[in-house]
mmCIF file of C-alpha atoms in Angstrom:
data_model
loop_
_atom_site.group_PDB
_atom_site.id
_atom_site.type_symbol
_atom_site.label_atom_id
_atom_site.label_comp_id
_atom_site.label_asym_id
_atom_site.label_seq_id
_atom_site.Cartn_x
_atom_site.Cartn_y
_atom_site.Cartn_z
ATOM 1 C CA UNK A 8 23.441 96.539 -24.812
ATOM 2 C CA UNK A 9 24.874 94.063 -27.006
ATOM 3 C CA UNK A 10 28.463 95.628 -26.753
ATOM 4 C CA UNK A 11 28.397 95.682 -23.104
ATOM 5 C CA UNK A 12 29.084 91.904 -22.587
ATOM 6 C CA UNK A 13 31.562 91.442 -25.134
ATOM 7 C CA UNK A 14 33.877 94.216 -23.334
ATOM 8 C CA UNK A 15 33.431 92.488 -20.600
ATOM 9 C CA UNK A 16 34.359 89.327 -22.099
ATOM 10 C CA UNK A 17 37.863 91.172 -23.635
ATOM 11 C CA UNK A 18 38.009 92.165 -20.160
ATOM 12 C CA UNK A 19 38.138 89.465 -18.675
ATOM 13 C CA UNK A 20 40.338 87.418 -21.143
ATOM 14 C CA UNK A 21 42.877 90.339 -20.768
ATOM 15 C CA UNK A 22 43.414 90.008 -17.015
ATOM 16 C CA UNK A 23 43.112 85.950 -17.270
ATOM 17 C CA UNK A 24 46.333 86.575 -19.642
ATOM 18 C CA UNK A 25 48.133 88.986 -16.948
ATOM 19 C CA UNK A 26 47.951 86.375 -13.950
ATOM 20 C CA UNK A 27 49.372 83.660 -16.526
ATOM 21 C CA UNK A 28 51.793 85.461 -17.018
ATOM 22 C CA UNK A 29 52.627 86.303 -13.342
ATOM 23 C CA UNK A 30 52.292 82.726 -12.778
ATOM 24 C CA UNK A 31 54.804 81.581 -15.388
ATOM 25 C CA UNK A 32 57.129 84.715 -14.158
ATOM 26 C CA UNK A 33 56.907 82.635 -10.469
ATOM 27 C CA UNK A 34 57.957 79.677 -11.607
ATOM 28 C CA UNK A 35 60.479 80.279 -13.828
ATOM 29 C CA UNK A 36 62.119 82.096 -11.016
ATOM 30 C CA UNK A 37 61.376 79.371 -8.083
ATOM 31 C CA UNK A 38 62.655 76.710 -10.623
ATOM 32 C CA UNK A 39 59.515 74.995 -9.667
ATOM 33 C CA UNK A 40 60.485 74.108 -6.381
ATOM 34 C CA UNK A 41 60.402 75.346 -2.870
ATOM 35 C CA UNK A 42 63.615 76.692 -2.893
ATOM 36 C CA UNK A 43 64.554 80.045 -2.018
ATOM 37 C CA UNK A 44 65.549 82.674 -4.849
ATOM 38 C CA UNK A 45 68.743 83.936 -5.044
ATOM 39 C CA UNK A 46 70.195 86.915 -3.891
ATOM 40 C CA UNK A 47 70.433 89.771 -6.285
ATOM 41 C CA UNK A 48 74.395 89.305 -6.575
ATOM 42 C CA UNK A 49 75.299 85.768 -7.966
ATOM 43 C CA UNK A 50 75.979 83.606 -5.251
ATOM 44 C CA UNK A 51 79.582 81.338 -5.097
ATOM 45 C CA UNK A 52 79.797 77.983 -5.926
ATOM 46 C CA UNK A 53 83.199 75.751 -5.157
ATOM 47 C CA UNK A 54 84.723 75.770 -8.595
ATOM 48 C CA UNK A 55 87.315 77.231 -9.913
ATOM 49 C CA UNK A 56 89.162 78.156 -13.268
ATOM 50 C CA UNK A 57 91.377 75.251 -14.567
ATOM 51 C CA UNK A 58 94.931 75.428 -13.560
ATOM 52 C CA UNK A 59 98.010 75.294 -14.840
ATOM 53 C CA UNK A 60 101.457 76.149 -13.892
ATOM 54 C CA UNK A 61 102.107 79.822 -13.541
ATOM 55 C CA UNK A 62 98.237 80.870 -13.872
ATOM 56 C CA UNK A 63 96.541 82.948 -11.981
ATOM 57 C CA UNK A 64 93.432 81.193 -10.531
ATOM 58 C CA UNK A 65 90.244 83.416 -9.466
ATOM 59 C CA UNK A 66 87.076 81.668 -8.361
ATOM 60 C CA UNK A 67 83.403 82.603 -10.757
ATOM 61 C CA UNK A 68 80.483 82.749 -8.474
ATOM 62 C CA UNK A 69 77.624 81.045 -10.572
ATOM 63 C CA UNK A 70 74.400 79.546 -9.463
ATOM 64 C CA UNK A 71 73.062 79.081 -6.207
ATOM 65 C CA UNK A 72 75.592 77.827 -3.374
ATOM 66 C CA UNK A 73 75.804 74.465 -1.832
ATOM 67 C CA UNK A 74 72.744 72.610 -0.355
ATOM 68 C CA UNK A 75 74.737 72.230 3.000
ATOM 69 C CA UNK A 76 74.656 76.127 3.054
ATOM 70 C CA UNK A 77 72.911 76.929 6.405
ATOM 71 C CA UNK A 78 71.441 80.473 7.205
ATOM 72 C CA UNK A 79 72.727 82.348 9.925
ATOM 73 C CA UNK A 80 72.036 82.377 13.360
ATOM 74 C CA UNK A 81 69.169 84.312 15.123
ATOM 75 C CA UNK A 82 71.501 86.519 16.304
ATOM 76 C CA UNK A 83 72.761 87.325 12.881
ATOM 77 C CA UNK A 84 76.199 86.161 13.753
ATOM 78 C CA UNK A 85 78.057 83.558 11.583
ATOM 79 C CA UNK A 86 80.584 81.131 13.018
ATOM 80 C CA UNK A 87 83.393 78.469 11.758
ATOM 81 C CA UNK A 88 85.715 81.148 10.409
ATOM 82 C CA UNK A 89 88.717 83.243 11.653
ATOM 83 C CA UNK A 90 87.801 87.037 12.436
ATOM 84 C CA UNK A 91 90.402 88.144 9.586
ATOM 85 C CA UNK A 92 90.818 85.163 7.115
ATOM 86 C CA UNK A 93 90.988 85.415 3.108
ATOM 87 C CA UNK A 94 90.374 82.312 1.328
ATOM 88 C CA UNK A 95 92.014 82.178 -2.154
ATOM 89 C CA UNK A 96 92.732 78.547 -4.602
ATOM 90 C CA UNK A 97 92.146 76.097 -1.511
ATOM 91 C CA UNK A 98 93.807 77.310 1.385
ATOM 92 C CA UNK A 99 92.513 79.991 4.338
ATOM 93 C CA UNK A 100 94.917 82.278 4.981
ATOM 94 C CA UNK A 101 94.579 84.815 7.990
ATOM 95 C CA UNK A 102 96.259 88.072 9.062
ATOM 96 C CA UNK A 103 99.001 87.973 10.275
ATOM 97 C CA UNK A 104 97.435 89.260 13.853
ATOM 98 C CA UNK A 105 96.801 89.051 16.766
ATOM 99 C CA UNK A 106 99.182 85.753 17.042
ATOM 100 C CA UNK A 107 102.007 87.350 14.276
ATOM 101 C CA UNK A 108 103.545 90.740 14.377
ATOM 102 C CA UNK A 109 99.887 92.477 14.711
ATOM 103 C CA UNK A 110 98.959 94.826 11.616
ATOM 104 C CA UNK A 111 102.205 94.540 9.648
ATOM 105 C CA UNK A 112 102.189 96.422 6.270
ATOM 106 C CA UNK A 113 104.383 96.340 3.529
ATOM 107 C CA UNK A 114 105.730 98.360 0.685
ATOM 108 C CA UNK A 115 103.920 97.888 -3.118
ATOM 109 C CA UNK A 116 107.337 96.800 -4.412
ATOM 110 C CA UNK A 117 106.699 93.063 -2.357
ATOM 111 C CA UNK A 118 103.801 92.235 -4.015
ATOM 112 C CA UNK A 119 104.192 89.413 -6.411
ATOM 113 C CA UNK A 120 102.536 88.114 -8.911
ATOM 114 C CA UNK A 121 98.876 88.390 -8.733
ATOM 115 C CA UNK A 122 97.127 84.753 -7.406
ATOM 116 C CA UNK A 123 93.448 85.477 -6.423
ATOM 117 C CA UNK A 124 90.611 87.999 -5.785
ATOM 118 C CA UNK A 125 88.322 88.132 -3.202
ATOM 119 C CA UNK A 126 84.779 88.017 -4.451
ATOM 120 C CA UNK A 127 82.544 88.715 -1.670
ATOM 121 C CA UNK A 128 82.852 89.775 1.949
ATOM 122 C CA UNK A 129 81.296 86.910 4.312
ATOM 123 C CA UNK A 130 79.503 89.500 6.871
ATOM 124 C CA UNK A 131 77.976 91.278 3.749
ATOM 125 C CA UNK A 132 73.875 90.364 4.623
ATOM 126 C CA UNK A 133 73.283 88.471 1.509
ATOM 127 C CA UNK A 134 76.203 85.610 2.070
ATOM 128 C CA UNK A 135 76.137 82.327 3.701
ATOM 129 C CA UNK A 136 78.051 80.922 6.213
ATOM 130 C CA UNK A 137 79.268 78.082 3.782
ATOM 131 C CA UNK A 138 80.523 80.645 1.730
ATOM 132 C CA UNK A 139 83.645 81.359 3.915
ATOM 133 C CA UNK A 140 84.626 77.789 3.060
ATOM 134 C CA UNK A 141 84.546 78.883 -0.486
ATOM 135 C CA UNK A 142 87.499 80.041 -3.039
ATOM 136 C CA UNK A 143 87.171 84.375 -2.753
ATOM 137 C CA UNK A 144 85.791 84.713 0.465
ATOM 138 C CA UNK A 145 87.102 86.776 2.727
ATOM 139 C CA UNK A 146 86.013 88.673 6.401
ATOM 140 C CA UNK A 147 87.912 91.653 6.135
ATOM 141 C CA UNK A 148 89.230 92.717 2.857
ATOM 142 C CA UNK A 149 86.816 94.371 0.360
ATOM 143 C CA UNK A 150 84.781 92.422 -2.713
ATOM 144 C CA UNK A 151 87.074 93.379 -6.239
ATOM 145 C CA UNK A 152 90.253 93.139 -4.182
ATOM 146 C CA UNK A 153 93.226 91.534 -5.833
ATOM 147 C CA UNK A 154 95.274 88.840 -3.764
ATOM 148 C CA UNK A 155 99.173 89.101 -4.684
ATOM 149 C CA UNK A 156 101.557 86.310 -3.751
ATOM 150 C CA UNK A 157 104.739 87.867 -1.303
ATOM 151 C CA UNK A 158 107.886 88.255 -3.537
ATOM 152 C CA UNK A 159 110.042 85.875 -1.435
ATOM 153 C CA UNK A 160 107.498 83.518 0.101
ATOM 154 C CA UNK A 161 106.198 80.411 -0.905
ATOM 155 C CA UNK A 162 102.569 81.320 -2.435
ATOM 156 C CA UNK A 163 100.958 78.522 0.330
ATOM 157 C CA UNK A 164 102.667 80.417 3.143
ATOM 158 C CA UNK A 165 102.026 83.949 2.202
ATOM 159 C CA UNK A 166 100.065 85.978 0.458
ATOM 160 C CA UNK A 167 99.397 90.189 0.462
ATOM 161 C CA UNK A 168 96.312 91.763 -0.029
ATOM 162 C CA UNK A 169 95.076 95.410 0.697
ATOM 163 C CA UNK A 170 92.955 96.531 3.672
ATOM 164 C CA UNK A 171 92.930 100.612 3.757
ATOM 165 C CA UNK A 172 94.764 100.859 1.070
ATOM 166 C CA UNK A 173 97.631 98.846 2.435
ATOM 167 C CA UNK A 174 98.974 96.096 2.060
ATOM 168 C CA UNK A 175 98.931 93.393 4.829
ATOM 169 C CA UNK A 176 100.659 89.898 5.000
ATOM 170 C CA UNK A 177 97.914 86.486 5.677
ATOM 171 C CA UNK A 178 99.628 83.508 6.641
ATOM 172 C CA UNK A 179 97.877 79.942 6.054
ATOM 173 C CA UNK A 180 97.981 78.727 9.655
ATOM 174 C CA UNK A 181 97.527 74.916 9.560
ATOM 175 C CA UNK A 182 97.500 72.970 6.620
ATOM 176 C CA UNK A 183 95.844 69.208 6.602
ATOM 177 C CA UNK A 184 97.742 67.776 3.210
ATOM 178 C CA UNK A 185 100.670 69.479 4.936
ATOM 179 C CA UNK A 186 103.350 66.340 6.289
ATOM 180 C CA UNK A 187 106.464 68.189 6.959
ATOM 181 C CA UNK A 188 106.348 71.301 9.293
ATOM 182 C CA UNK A 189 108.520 72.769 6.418
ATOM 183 C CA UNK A 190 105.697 72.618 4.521
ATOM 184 C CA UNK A 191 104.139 74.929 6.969
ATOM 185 C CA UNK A 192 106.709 77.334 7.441
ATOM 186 C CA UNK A 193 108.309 78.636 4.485
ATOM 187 C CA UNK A 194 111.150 80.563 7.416
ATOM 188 C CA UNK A 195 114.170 78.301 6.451
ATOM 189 C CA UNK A 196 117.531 81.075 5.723
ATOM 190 C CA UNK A 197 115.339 83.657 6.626
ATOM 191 C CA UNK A 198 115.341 83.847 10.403
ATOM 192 C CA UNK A 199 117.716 86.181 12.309
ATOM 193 C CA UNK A 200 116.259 85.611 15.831
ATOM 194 C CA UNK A 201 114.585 82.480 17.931
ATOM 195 C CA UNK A 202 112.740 83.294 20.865
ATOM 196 C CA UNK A 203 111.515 79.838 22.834
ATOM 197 C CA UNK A 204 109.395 79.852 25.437
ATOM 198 C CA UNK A 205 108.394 76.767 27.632
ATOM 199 C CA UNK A 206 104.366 77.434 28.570
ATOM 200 C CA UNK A 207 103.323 75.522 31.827
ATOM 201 C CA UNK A 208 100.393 73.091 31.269
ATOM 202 C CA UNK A 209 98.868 74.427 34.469
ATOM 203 C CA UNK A 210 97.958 77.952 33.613
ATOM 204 C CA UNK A 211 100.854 79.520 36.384
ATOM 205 C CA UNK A 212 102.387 81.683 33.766
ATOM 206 C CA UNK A 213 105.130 80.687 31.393
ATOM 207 C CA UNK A 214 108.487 78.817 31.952
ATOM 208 C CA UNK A 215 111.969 79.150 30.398
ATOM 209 C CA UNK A 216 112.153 81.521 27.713
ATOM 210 C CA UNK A 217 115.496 81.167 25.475
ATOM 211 C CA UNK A 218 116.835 83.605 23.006
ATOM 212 C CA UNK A 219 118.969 82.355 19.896
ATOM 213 C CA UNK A 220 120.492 85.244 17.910
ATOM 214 C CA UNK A 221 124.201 83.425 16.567
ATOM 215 C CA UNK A 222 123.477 82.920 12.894
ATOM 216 C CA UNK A 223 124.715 79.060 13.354
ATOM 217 C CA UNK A 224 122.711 78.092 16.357
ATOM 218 C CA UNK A 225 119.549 80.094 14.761
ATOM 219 C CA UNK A 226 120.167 77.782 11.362
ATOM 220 C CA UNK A 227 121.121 74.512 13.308
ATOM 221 C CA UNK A 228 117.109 75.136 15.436
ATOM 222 C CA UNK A 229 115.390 76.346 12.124
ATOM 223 C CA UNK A 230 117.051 73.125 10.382
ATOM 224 C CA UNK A 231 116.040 70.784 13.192
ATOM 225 C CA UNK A 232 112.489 71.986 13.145
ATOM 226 C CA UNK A 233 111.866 71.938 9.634
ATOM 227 C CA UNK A 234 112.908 68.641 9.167
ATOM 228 C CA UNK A 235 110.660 66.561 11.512
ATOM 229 C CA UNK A 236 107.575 65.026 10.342
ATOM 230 C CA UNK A 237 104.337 65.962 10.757
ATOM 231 C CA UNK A 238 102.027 63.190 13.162
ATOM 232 C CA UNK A 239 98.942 64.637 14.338
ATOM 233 C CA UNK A 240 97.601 63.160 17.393
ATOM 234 C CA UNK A 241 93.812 61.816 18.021
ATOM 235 C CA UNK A 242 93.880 63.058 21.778
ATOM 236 C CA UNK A 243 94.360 66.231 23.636
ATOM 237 C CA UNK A 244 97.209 66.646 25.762
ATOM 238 C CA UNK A 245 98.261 65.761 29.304
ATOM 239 C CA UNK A 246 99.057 67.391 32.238
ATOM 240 C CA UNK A 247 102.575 66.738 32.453
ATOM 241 C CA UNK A 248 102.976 67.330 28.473
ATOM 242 C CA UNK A 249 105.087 70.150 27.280
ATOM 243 C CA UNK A 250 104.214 73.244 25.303
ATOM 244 C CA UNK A 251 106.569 75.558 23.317
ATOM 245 C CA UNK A 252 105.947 78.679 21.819
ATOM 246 C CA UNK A 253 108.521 80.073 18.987
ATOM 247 C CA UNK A 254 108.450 83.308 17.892
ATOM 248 C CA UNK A 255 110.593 83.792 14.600
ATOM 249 C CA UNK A 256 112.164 87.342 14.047
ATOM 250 C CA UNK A 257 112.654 87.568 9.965
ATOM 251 C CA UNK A 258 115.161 89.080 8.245
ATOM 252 C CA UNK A 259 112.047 91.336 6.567
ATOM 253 C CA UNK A 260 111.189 92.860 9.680
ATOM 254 C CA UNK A 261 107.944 90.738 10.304
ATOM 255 C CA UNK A 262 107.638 87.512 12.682
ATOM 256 C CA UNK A 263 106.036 83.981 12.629
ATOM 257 C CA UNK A 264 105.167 82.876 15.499
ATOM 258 C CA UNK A 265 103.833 79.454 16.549
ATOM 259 C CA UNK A 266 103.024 77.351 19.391
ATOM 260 C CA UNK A 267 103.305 73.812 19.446
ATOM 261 C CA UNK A 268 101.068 71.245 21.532
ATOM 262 C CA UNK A 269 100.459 67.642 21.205
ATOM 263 C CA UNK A 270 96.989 68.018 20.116
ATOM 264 C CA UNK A 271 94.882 68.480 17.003
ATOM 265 C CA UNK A 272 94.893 71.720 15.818
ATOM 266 C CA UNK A 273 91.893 73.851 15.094
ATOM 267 C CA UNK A 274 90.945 75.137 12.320
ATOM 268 C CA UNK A 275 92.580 78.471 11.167
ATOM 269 C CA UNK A 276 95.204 78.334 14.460
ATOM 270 C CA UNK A 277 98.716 78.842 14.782
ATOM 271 C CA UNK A 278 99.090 75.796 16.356
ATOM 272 C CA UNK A 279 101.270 73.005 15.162
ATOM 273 C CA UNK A 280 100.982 69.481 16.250
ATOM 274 C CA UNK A 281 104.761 68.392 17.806
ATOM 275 C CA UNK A 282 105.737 65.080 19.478
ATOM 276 C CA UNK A 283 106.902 65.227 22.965
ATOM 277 C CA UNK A 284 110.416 64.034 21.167
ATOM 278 C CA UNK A 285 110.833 66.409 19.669
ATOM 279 C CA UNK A 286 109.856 69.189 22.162
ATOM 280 C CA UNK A 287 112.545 67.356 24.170
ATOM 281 C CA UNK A 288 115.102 67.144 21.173
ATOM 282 C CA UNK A 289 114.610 70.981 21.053
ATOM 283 C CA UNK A 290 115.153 71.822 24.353
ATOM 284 C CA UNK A 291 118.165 69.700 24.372
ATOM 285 C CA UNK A 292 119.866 71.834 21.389
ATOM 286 C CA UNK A 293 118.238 74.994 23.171
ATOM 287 C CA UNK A 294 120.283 74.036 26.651
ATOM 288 C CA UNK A 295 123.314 72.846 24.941
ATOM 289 C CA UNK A 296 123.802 76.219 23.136
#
């Protein structure tokens, strides 16, 4: 009888030891708070490697993401973010489709130097919405996924990355540090064909289209463009404001194509903010041609 209670005592002790244990496993997990725990993958935070000229800069998901991170909807759905964008050392870039030349591939021989890779996929279950405003996010091409600048391109214009094994051009769309619209558009000895189009305010359909294909008169528009200022302004447009639309026929094969309002521009859009002077100016040099 004697040997009965002191097993029971041992017992006892043993499993007192085992929830301790559990207890401390808890906590060092919750970081003794009420915050969730991560996701099995590490999640992305904003930083990125140091820089220097001629680097190659790729983003190191460590610890948990930002605390403005929201979860996603009920319906599972997450918004703020273009249905094809990459995101690689500060700037969103998106495919260059539907508003470009839809789907256009190109040969392994343009790919540049490498700049980026994509990190995680931001309709993978375990992501964020936050995380799409995050260096290696992308919605379309695949986690591991090198990002290659575009051998003739301006790295902030351009960029290459592969989606079915191949190749496809993103273009960053609007740019806020941006205060030239040659900043914007890296397009300037590179066009062979204009195509303007006057869009009517009041939803009726489009206007005057013109067509520049001389080499000089394409230049002299590309030139005049390039050149003006960027001045974004705080209020939508009017009625009697005018739109244009350019669509920019490369030398490559591929086209730019932008539209140009007087209104801020959203986020990820291929509009371009324009003064009504120089939607006028334009036209002028488009009717004197």
């Amino acid at each position: 009888m004697t040997g009965r209670p002191r097993a029971i005592a041992i017992l006892g002790g043993a499993a007192a030891l085992v929830a301790l244990g559990i207890l401390l496993v808890v906590l060092a997990r919750d970081g003794g708070d009420d915050q969730p725990a991560s996701p099995e993958q590490a999640t992305p935070t904003a930083e990125t490697s140091p820089t220097t000229p001629g680097t190659t800069v790729v983003a190191v998901p460590s610890g948990m993401p930002s605390p403005a991170c929201t979860g996603r909807a009920a319906d599972g759905t997450v918004s703020n973010w273009h249905p094809h964008f990459l995101r690689i050392n500060g700037r969103r870039y998106v495919l260059s489709g539907p508003f470009l030349s839809a789907s256009t591939s190109v040969a392994d021989d343009n790919a540049g130097p490498q700049v980026g890779e994509i990190l995680w996929n931001v309709n993978d279950s375990w992501t964020e919405p936050c995380h799409a405003d995050l260096d290696g996010s992308s919605s379309i091409v695949l986690p591991r996924s090198p990002v290659y600048a575009l051998k003739g391109f301006r790295e902030e214009f351009r960029v290459v990355a592969s989606i079915s094994r191949e190749l496809h051009i993103f273009e960053s769309a609007w740019r806020e540090d941006a205060t030239t619209i040659e900043e914007l558009l890296d397009i300037r000895g590179k066009v062979a064909r204009v195509t303007v189009i006057q869009l009517h305010t009041g939803g009726d359909g489009d206007g005057t289209t013109w067509v520049l294909t001389d080499p000089g008169q394409v230049a002299e528009f590309v030139d005049r463009l390039l050149a003006e200022p960027l001045v974004v302004p705080t209020s939508g447009p009017r009625a009697a404001d005018i739109q244009l639309r350019t669509e920019f026929e490369l030398h490559d094969g591929t086209t730019v194509m932008r539209t140009w309002i007087s209104m801020p521009p959203p986020p990820d859009s291929p509009v371009i903010p324009a003064s009504q002077d120089l939607m006028r100016s334009l036209i002028a040099l488009l009717e004197s041609d």
